Tab-separated table of C-alpha atoms and ligand atoms in Angstrom:
chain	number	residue	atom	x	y	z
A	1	UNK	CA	-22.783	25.947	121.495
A	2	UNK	CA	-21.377	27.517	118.055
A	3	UNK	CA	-20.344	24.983	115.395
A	4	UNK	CA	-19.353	27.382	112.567
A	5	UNK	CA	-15.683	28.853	111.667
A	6	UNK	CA	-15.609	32.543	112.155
A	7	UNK	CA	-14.963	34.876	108.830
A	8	UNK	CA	-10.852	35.092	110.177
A	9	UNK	CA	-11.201	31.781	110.267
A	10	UNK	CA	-12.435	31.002	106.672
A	11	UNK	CA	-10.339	33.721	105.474
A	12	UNK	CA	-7.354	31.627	106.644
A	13	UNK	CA	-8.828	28.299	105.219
A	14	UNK	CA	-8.704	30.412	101.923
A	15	UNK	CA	-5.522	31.459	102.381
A	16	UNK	CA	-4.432	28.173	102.885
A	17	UNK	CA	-6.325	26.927	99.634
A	18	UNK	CA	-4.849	29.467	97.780
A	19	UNK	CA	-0.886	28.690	98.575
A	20	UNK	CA	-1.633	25.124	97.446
A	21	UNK	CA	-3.334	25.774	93.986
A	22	UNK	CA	-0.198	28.365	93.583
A	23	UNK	CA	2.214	25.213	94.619
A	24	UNK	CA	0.506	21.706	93.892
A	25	UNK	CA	1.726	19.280	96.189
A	26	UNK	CA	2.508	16.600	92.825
A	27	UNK	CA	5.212	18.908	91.470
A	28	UNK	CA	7.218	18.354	95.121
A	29	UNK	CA	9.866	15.592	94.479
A	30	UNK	CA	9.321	12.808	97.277
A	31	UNK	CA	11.900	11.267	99.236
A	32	UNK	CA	9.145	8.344	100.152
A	33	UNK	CA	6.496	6.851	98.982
A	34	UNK	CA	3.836	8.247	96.118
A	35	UNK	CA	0.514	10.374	96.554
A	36	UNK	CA	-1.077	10.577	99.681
A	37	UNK	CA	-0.905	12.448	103.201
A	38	UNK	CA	-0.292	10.520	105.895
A	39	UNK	CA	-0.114	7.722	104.606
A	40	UNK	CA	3.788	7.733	102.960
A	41	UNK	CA	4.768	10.217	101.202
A	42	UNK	CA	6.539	12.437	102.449
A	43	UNK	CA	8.658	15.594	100.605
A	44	UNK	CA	11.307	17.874	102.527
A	45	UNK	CA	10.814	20.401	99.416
A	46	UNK	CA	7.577	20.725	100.264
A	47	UNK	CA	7.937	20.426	104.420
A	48	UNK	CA	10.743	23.200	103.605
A	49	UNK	CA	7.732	25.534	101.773
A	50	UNK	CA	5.784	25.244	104.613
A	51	UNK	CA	8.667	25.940	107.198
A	52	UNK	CA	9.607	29.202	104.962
A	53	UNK	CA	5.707	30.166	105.305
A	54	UNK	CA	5.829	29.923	108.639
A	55	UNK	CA	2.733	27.502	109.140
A	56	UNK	CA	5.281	24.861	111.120
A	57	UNK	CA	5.546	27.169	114.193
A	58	UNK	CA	1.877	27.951	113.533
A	59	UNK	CA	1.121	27.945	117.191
A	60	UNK	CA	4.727	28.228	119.037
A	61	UNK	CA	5.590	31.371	121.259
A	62	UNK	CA	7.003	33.955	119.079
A	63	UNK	CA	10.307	33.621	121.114
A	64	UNK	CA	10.935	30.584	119.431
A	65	UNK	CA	10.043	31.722	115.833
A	66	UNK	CA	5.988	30.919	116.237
A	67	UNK	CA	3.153	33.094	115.759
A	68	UNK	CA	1.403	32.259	118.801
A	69	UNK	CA	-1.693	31.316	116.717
A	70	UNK	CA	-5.026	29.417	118.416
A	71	UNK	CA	-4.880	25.492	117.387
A	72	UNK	CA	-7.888	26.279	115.794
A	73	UNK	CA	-5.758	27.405	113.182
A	74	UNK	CA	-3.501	24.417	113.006
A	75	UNK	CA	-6.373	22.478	112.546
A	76	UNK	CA	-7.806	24.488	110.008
A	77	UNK	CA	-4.415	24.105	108.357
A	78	UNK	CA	-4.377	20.221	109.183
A	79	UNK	CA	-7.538	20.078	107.274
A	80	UNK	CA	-6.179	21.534	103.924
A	81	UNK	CA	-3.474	19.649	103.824
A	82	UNK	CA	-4.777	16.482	104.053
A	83	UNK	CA	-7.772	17.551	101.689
A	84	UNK	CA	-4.829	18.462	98.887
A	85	UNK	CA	-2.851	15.303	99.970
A	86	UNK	CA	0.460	17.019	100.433
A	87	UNK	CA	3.047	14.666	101.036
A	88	UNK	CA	3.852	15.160	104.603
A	89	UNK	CA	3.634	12.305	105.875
A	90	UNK	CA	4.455	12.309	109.701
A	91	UNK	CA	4.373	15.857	110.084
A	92	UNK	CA	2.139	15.426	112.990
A	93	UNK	CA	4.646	13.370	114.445
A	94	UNK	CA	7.499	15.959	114.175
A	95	UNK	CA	4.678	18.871	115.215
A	96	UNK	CA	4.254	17.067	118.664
A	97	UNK	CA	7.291	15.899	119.358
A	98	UNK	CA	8.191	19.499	119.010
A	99	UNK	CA	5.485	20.375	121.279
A	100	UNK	CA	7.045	18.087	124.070
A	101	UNK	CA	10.210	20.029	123.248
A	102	UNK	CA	8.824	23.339	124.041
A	103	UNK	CA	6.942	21.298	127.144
A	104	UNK	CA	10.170	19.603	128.881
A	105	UNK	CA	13.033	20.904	126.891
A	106	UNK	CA	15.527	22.784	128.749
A	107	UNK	CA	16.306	25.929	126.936
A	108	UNK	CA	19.131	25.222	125.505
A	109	UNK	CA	17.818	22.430	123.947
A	110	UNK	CA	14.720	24.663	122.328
A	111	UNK	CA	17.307	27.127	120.839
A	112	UNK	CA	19.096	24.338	119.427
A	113	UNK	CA	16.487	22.261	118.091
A	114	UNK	CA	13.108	24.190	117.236
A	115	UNK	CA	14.353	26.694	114.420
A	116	UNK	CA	15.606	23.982	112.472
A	117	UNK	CA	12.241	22.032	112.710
A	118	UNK	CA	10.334	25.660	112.768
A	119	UNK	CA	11.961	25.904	109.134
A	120	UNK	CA	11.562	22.156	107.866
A	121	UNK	CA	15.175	21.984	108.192
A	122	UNK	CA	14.978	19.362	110.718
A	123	UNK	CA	13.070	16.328	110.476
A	124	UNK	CA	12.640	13.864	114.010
A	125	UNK	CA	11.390	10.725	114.224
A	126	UNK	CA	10.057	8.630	116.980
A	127	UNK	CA	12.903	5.870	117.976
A	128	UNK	CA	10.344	4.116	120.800
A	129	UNK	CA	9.720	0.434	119.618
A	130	UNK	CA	12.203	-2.396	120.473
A	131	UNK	CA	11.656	-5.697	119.156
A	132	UNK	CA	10.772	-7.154	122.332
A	133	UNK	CA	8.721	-3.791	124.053
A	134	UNK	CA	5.891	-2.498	121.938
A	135	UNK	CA	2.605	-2.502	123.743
A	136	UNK	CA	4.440	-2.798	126.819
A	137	UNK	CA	6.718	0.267	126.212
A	138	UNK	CA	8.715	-0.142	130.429
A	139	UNK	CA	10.253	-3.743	128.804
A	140	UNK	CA	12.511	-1.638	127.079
A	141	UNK	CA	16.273	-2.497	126.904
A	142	UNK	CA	18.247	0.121	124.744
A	143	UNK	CA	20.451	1.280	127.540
A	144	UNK	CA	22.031	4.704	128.163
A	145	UNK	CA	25.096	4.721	130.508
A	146	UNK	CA	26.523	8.476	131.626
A	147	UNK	CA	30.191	8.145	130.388
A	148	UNK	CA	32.066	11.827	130.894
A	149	UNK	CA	29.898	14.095	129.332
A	150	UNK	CA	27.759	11.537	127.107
A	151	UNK	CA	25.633	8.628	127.631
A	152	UNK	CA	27.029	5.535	125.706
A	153	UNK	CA	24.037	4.253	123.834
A	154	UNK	CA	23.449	0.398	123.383
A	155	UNK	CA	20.174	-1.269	121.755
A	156	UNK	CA	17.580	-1.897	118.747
A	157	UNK	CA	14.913	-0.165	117.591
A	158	UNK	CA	12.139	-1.377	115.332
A	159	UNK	CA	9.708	0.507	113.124
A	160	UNK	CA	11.226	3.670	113.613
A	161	UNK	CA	9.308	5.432	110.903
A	162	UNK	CA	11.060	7.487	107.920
A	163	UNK	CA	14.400	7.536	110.388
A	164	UNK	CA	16.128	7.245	107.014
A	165	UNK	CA	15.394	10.646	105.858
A	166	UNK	CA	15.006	12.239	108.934
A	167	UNK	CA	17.838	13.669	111.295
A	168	UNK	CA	17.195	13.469	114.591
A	169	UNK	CA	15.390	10.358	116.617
A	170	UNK	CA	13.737	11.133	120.148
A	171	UNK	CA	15.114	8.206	121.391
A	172	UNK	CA	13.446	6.242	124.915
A	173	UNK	CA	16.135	4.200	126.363
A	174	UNK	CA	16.770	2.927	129.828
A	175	UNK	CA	19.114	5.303	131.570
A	176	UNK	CA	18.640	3.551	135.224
A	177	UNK	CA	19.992	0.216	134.312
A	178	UNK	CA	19.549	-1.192	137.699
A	179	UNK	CA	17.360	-4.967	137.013
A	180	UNK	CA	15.236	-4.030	139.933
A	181	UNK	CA	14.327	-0.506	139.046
A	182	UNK	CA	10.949	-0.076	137.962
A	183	UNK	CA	10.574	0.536	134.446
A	184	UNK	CA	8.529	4.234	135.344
A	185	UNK	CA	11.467	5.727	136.894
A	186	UNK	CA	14.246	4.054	134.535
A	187	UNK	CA	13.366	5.465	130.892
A	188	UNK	CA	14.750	8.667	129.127
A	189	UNK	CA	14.598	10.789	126.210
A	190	UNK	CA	17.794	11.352	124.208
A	191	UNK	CA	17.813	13.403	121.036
A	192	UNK	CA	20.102	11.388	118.870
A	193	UNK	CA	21.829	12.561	116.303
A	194	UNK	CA	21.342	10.195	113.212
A	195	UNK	CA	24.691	10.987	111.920
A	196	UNK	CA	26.360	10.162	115.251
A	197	UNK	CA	29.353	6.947	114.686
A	198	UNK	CA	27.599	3.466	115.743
A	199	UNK	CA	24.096	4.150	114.649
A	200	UNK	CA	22.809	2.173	111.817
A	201	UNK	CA	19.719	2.556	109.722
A	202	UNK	CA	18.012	-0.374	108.068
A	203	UNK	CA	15.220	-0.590	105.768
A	204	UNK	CA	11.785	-2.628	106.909
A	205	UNK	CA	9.960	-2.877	103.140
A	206	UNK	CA	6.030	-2.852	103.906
A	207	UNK	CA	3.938	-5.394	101.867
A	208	UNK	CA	3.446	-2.511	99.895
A	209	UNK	CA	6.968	-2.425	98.700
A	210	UNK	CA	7.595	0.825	100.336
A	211	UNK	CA	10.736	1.708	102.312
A	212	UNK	CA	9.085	3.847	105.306
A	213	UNK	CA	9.921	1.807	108.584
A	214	UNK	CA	13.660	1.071	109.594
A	215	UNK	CA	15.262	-0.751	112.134
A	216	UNK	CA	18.216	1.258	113.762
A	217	UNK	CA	20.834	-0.522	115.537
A	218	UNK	CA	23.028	1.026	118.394
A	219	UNK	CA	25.943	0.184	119.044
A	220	UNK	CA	28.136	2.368	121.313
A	221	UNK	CA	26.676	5.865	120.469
A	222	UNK	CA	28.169	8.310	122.529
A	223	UNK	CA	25.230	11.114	122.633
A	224	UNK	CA	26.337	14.695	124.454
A	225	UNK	CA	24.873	15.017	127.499
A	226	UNK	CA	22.960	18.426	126.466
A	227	UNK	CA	20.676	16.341	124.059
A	228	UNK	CA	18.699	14.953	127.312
A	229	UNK	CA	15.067	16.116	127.083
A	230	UNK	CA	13.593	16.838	129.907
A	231	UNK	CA	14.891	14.871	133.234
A	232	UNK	CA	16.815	11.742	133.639
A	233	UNK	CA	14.774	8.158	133.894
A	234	UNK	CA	11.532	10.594	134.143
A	235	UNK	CA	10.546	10.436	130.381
A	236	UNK	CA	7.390	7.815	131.632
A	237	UNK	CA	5.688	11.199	133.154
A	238	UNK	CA	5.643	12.998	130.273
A	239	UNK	CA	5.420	10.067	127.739
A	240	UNK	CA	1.430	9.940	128.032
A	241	UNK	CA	0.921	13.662	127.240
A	242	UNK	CA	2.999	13.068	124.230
A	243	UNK	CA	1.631	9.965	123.319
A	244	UNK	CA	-2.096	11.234	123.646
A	245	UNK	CA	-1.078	14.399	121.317
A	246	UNK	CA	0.171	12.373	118.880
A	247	UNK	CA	-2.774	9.943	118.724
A	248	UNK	CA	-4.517	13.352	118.040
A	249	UNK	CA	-2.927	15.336	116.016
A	250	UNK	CA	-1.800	12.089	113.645
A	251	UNK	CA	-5.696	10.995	113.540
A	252	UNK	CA	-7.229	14.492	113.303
A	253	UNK	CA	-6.944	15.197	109.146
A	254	UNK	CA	-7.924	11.378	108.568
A	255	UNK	CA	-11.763	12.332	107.876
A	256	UNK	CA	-11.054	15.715	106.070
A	257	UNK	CA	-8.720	12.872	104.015
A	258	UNK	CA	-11.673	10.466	103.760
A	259	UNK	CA	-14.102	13.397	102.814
A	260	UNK	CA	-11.478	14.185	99.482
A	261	UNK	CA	-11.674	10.643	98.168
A	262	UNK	CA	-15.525	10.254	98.741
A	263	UNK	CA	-15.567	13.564	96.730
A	264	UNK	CA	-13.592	11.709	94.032
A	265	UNK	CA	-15.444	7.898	94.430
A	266	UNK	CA	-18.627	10.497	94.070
A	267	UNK	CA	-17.167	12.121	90.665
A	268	UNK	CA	-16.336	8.312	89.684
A	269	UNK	CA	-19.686	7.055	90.500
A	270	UNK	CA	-21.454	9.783	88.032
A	271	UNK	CA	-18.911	8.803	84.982
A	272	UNK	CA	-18.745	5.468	85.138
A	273	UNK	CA	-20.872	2.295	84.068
A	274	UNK	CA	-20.987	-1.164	85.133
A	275	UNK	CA	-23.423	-3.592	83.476
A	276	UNK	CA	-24.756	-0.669	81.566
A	277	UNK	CA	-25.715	1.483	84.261
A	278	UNK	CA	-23.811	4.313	86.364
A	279	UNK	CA	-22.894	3.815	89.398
A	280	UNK	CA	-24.283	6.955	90.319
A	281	UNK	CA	-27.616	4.855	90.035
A	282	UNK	CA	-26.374	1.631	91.464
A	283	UNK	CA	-28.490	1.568	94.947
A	284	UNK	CA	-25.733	-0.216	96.976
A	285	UNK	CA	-23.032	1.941	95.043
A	286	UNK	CA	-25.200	5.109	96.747
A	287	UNK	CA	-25.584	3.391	99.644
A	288	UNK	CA	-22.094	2.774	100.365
A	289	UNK	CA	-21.267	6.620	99.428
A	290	UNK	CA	-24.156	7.583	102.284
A	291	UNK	CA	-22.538	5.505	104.701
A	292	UNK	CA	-18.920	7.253	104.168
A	293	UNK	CA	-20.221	10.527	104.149
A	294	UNK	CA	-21.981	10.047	107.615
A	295	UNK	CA	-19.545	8.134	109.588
A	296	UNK	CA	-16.580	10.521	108.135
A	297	UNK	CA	-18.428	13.460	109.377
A	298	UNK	CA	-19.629	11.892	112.650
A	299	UNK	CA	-15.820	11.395	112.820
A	300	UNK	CA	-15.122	14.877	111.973
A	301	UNK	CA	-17.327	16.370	114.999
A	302	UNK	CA	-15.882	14.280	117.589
A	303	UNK	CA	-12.401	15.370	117.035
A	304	UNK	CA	-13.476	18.772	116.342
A	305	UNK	CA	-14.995	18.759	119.884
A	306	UNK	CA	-11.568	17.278	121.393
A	307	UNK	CA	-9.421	20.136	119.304
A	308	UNK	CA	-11.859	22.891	120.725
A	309	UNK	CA	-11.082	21.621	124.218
A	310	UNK	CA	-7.241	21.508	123.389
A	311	UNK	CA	-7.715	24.685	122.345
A	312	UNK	CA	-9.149	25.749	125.782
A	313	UNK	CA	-6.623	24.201	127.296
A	314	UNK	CA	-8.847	21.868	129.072
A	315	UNK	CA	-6.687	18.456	129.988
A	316	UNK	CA	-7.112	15.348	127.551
A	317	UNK	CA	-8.061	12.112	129.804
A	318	UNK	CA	-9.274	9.354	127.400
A	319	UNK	CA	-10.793	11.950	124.400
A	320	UNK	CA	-6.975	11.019	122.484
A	321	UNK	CA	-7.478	7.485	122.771
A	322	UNK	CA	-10.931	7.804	121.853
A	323	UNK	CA	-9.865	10.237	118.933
A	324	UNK	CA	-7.444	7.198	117.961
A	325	UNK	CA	-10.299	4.244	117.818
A	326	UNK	CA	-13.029	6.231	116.346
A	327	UNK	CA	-10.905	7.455	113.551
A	328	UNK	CA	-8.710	4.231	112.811
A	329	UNK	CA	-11.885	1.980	112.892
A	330	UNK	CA	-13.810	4.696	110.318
A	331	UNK	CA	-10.706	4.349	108.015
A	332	UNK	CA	-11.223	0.471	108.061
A	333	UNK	CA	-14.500	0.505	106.798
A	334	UNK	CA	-13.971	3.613	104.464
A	335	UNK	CA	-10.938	1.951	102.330
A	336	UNK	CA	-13.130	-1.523	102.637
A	337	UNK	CA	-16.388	0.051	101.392
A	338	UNK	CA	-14.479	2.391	98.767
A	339	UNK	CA	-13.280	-0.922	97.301
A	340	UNK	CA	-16.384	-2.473	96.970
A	341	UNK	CA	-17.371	0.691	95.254
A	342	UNK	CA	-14.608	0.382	92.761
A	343	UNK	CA	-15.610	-3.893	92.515
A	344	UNK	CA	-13.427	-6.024	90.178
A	345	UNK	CA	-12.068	-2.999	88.704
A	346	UNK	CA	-10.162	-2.171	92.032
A	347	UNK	CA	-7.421	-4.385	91.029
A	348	UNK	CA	-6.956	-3.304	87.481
A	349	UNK	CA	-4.055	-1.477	86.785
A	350	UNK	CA	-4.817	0.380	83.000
A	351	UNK	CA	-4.051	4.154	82.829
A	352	UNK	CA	-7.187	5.512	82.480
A	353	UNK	CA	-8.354	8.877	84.215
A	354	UNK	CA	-9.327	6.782	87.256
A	355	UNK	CA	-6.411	4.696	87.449
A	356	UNK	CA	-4.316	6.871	89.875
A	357	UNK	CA	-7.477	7.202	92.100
A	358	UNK	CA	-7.886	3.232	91.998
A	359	UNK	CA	-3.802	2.874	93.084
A	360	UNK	CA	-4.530	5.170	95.632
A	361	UNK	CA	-7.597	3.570	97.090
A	362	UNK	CA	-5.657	0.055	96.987
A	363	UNK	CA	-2.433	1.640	98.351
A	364	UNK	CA	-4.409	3.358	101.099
A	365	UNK	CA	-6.854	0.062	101.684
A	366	UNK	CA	-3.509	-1.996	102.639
A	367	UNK	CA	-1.771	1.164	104.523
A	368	UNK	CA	-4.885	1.351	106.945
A	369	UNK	CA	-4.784	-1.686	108.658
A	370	UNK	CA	-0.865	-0.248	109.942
A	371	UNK	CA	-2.610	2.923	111.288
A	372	UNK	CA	-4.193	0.841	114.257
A	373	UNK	CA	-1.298	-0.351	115.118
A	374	UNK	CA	0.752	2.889	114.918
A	375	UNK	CA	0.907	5.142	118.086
A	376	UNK	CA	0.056	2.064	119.899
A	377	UNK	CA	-2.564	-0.324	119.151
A	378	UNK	CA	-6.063	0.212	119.304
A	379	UNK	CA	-6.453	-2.405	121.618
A	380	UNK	CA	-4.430	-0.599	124.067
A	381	UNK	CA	-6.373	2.610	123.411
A	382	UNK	CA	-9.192	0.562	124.516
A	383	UNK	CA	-7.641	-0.166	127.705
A	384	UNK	CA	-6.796	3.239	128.175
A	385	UNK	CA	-10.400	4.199	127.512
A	386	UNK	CA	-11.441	1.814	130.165
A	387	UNK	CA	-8.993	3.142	133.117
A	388	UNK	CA	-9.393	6.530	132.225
A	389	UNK	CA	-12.703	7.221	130.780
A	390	UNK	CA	-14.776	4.841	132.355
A	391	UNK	CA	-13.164	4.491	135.482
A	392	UNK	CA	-12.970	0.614	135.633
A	393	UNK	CA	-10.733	-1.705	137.388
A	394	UNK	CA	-7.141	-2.182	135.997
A	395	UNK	CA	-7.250	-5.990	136.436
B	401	LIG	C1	2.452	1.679	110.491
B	401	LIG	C2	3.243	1.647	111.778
B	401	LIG	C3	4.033	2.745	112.117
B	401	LIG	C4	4.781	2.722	113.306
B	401	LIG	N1	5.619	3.770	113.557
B	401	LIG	C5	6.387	3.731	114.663
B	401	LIG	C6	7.361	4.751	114.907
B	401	LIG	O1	7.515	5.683	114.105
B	401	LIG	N2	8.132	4.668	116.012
B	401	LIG	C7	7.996	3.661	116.919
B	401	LIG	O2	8.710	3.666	117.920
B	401	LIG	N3	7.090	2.660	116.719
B	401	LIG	C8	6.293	2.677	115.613
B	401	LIG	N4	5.397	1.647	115.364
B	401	LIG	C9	5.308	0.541	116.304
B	401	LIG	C10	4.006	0.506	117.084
B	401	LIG	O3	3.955	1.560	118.044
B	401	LIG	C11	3.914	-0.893	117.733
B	401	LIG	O4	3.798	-1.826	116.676
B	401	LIG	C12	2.724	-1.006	118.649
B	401	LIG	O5	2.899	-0.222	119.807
B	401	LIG	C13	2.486	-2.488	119.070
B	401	LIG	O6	3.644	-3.040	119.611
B	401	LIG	P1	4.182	-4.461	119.117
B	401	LIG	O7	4.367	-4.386	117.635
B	401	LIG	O8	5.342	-4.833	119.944
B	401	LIG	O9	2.986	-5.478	119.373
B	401	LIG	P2	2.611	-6.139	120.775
B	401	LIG	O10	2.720	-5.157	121.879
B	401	LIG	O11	3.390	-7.406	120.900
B	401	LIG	O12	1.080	-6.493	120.550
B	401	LIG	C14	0.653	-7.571	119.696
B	401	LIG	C15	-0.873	-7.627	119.737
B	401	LIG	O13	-1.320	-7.869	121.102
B	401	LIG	C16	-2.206	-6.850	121.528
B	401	LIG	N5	-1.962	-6.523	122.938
B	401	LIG	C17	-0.756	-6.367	123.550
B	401	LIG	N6	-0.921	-6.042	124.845
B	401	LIG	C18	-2.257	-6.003	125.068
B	401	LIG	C19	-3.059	-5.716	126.219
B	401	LIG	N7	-2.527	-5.404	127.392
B	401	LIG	N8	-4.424	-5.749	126.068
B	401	LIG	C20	-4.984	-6.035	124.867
B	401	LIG	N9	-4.260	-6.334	123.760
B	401	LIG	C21	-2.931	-6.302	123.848
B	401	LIG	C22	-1.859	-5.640	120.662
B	401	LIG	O14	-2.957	-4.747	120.555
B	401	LIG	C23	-1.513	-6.289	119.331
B	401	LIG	O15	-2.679	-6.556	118.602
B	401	LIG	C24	4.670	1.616	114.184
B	401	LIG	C25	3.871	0.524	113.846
B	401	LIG	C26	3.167	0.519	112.649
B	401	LIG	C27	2.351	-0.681	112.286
């Protein structure tokens, strides 16, 4: 068993090091929210900088403008970003939706789509949620009749995240709309054009005050028939492959994320005083910075261990869902303990040197609690862990 990075590797971590000192994520104007990967903000200056680098396509077939790179590398990659907070928020989300692109796509629809989002040109978001089908993803009811050579497109989504600045939705709708079909050979995927006549974008404000889910309403969208992914009313087969790659890949920089802020809360801790003394010397304070920097890494390793089998293309069973838990439950406690650390001065809003990292921590303490419920709920991971890994009865 070999747990270090090998000197290509490193040498590529350093690369990556280097392009962000050269372009600091802060000087990239954001189209939503503030500071913070993964957990807002989100820049298509800076999405378009890593497109022209060629680090979107990191791992892609070089027929389709990739470099054919080992995931390894993506995760290496993954890792500095989130460690520099570069607002890119759901980039993982565009990465594997372009992954089930290049999985089910037919190739027309790869030359048409994947240079755009190869060159941060084109942004996608995930148009799944209905207000009535959530958890239960075969109650949808967004309908997609074949009309000529469309599908007319009827229906609601809800929390379609960033659809407002993004272009393209990978829409699941219902394109058997027989009432007795069953809803795992009913559902579709439809690449819908945001700009198309009838759809309508809406704003959902967070209790943070940010604008980063929408609704989008439907109402007689007449989508070409070339922008079907993959084959008609079988989206349900592949809809667990994507699913477990984005519980992954969206969950996979969260500790390298968790490790930059406990490097902060650990600079904080030696400067400042409560009651007279530092925190640095505050037992529970160091306490409470051990218990981060354990269950972060602990974190770390596990999804490590599930990249190196992606990487070996070994099949995922449970290991996404398991990715998803461990990683969403570590956040929990991290943003709770890392505002105990900060105590009544948490909620103070001077402009002092720390006051950006104490927004942060508060902004990021809130924004947590969302993450187990995004991708599906951790509940429902759970389940999935039950069936799958463990082997035990559905009901
Ligand atoms: C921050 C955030 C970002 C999101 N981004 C997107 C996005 O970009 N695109 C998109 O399409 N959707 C998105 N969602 C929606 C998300 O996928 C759904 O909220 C999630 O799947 C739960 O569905 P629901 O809201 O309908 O809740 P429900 O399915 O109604 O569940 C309500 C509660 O019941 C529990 N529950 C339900 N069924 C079971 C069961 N069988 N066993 C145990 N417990 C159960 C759930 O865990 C949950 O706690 C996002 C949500 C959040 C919070």
């Amino acid at each position: 068993m070999e747990f270090g990075f090998t000197a290509e590797q490193e040498a590529w971590r350093r690369e990556i090091q280097d392009f962000l000192k050269d372009n600091p994520p802060e000087k990239f104007p954001t189209q939503s929210g503030e500071d913070s990967w993964g957990h807002g903000a989100f820049s298509k200056e800076f999405v378009r900088l890593l497109g022209q680098k060629g680090w979107i396509p990191l791992t892609w077939p070089k027929k389709y403008g990739g470099a054919e790179r080992p995931n390894m590398d993506l995760m290496i990659l993954f890792e500095e970003l989130a460690w520099a907070r570069v607002p890119w928020a759901a980039g993982a989300i565009c990465w594997s939706m372009a992954n089930t692109i290049l999985d089910m796509g037919s190739e027309e629809l790869k030359q048409e789509f994947l240079p755009g989002i190869g060159k941060g040109e084109t942004i996608l978001w995930l148009a799944m949620s209905e207000p009535d089908a959530g958890s239960d993803l075969l109650a949808l009811r967004t309908t997609a009749v074949e009309q000529d050579d469309c599908f007319l497109v009827n229906g609601q989504k809800v929390w379609s995240s960033l659809a407002h600045i993004s272009d393209y939705g990978f829409l699941f709708c219902r394109t058997n709309v027989d009432p007795k079909a069953p809803g795992w050979a009913s559902i579709s995927i439809l690449m819908l054009d945001k700009k198309l006549p009838g759809v309508t974008v809406q704003p959902m404000v967070s209790m943070l005050g940010d604008h980063f889910h929408t609704e989008v309403f439907l109402d007689n969208v007449r989508v070409p028939k070339r922008h079907l992914l993959g084959k008609k009313n079988e989206a349900v087969v592949h809809l667990n492959k994507t699913l477990e790659f984005d519980r992954f890949w969206a969950r996979f920089p969260k500790p390298r994320f968790c490790q930059r802020i406990t490097h902060d809360l650990v600079q904080y801790a030696r400067e400042t005083r409560r009651d007279g003394v530092l925190l640095s010397q505050d037992p529970s304070v160091r306490t409470k910075l051990v218990e981060s920097a354990i269950e972060i890494e602990a974190c770390r390793q596990v999804l490590w261990s599930i990249g190196w089998k992606i990487d070996n293309k070994m099949p995922l069973t449970y290991e996404a869902s398991a990715a998803k838990v461990l990683a969403d439950d570590m956040g929990l406690r991290f943003f709770d303990r890392s505002m105990q650390i900060l105590g009544p001065y948490a909620y103070m809003g001077e402009a002092d040197k720390w006051g950006t990292l104490r927004k942060n921590i508060r902004r990021w303490f809130l924004w947590t609690a969302g993450d187990s419920l995004a991708g599906g709920t951790s509940e429902i991971a759970r389940n999935t862990m039950a069936t799958t890994g463990l082997k035990l009865p559905r009901k």
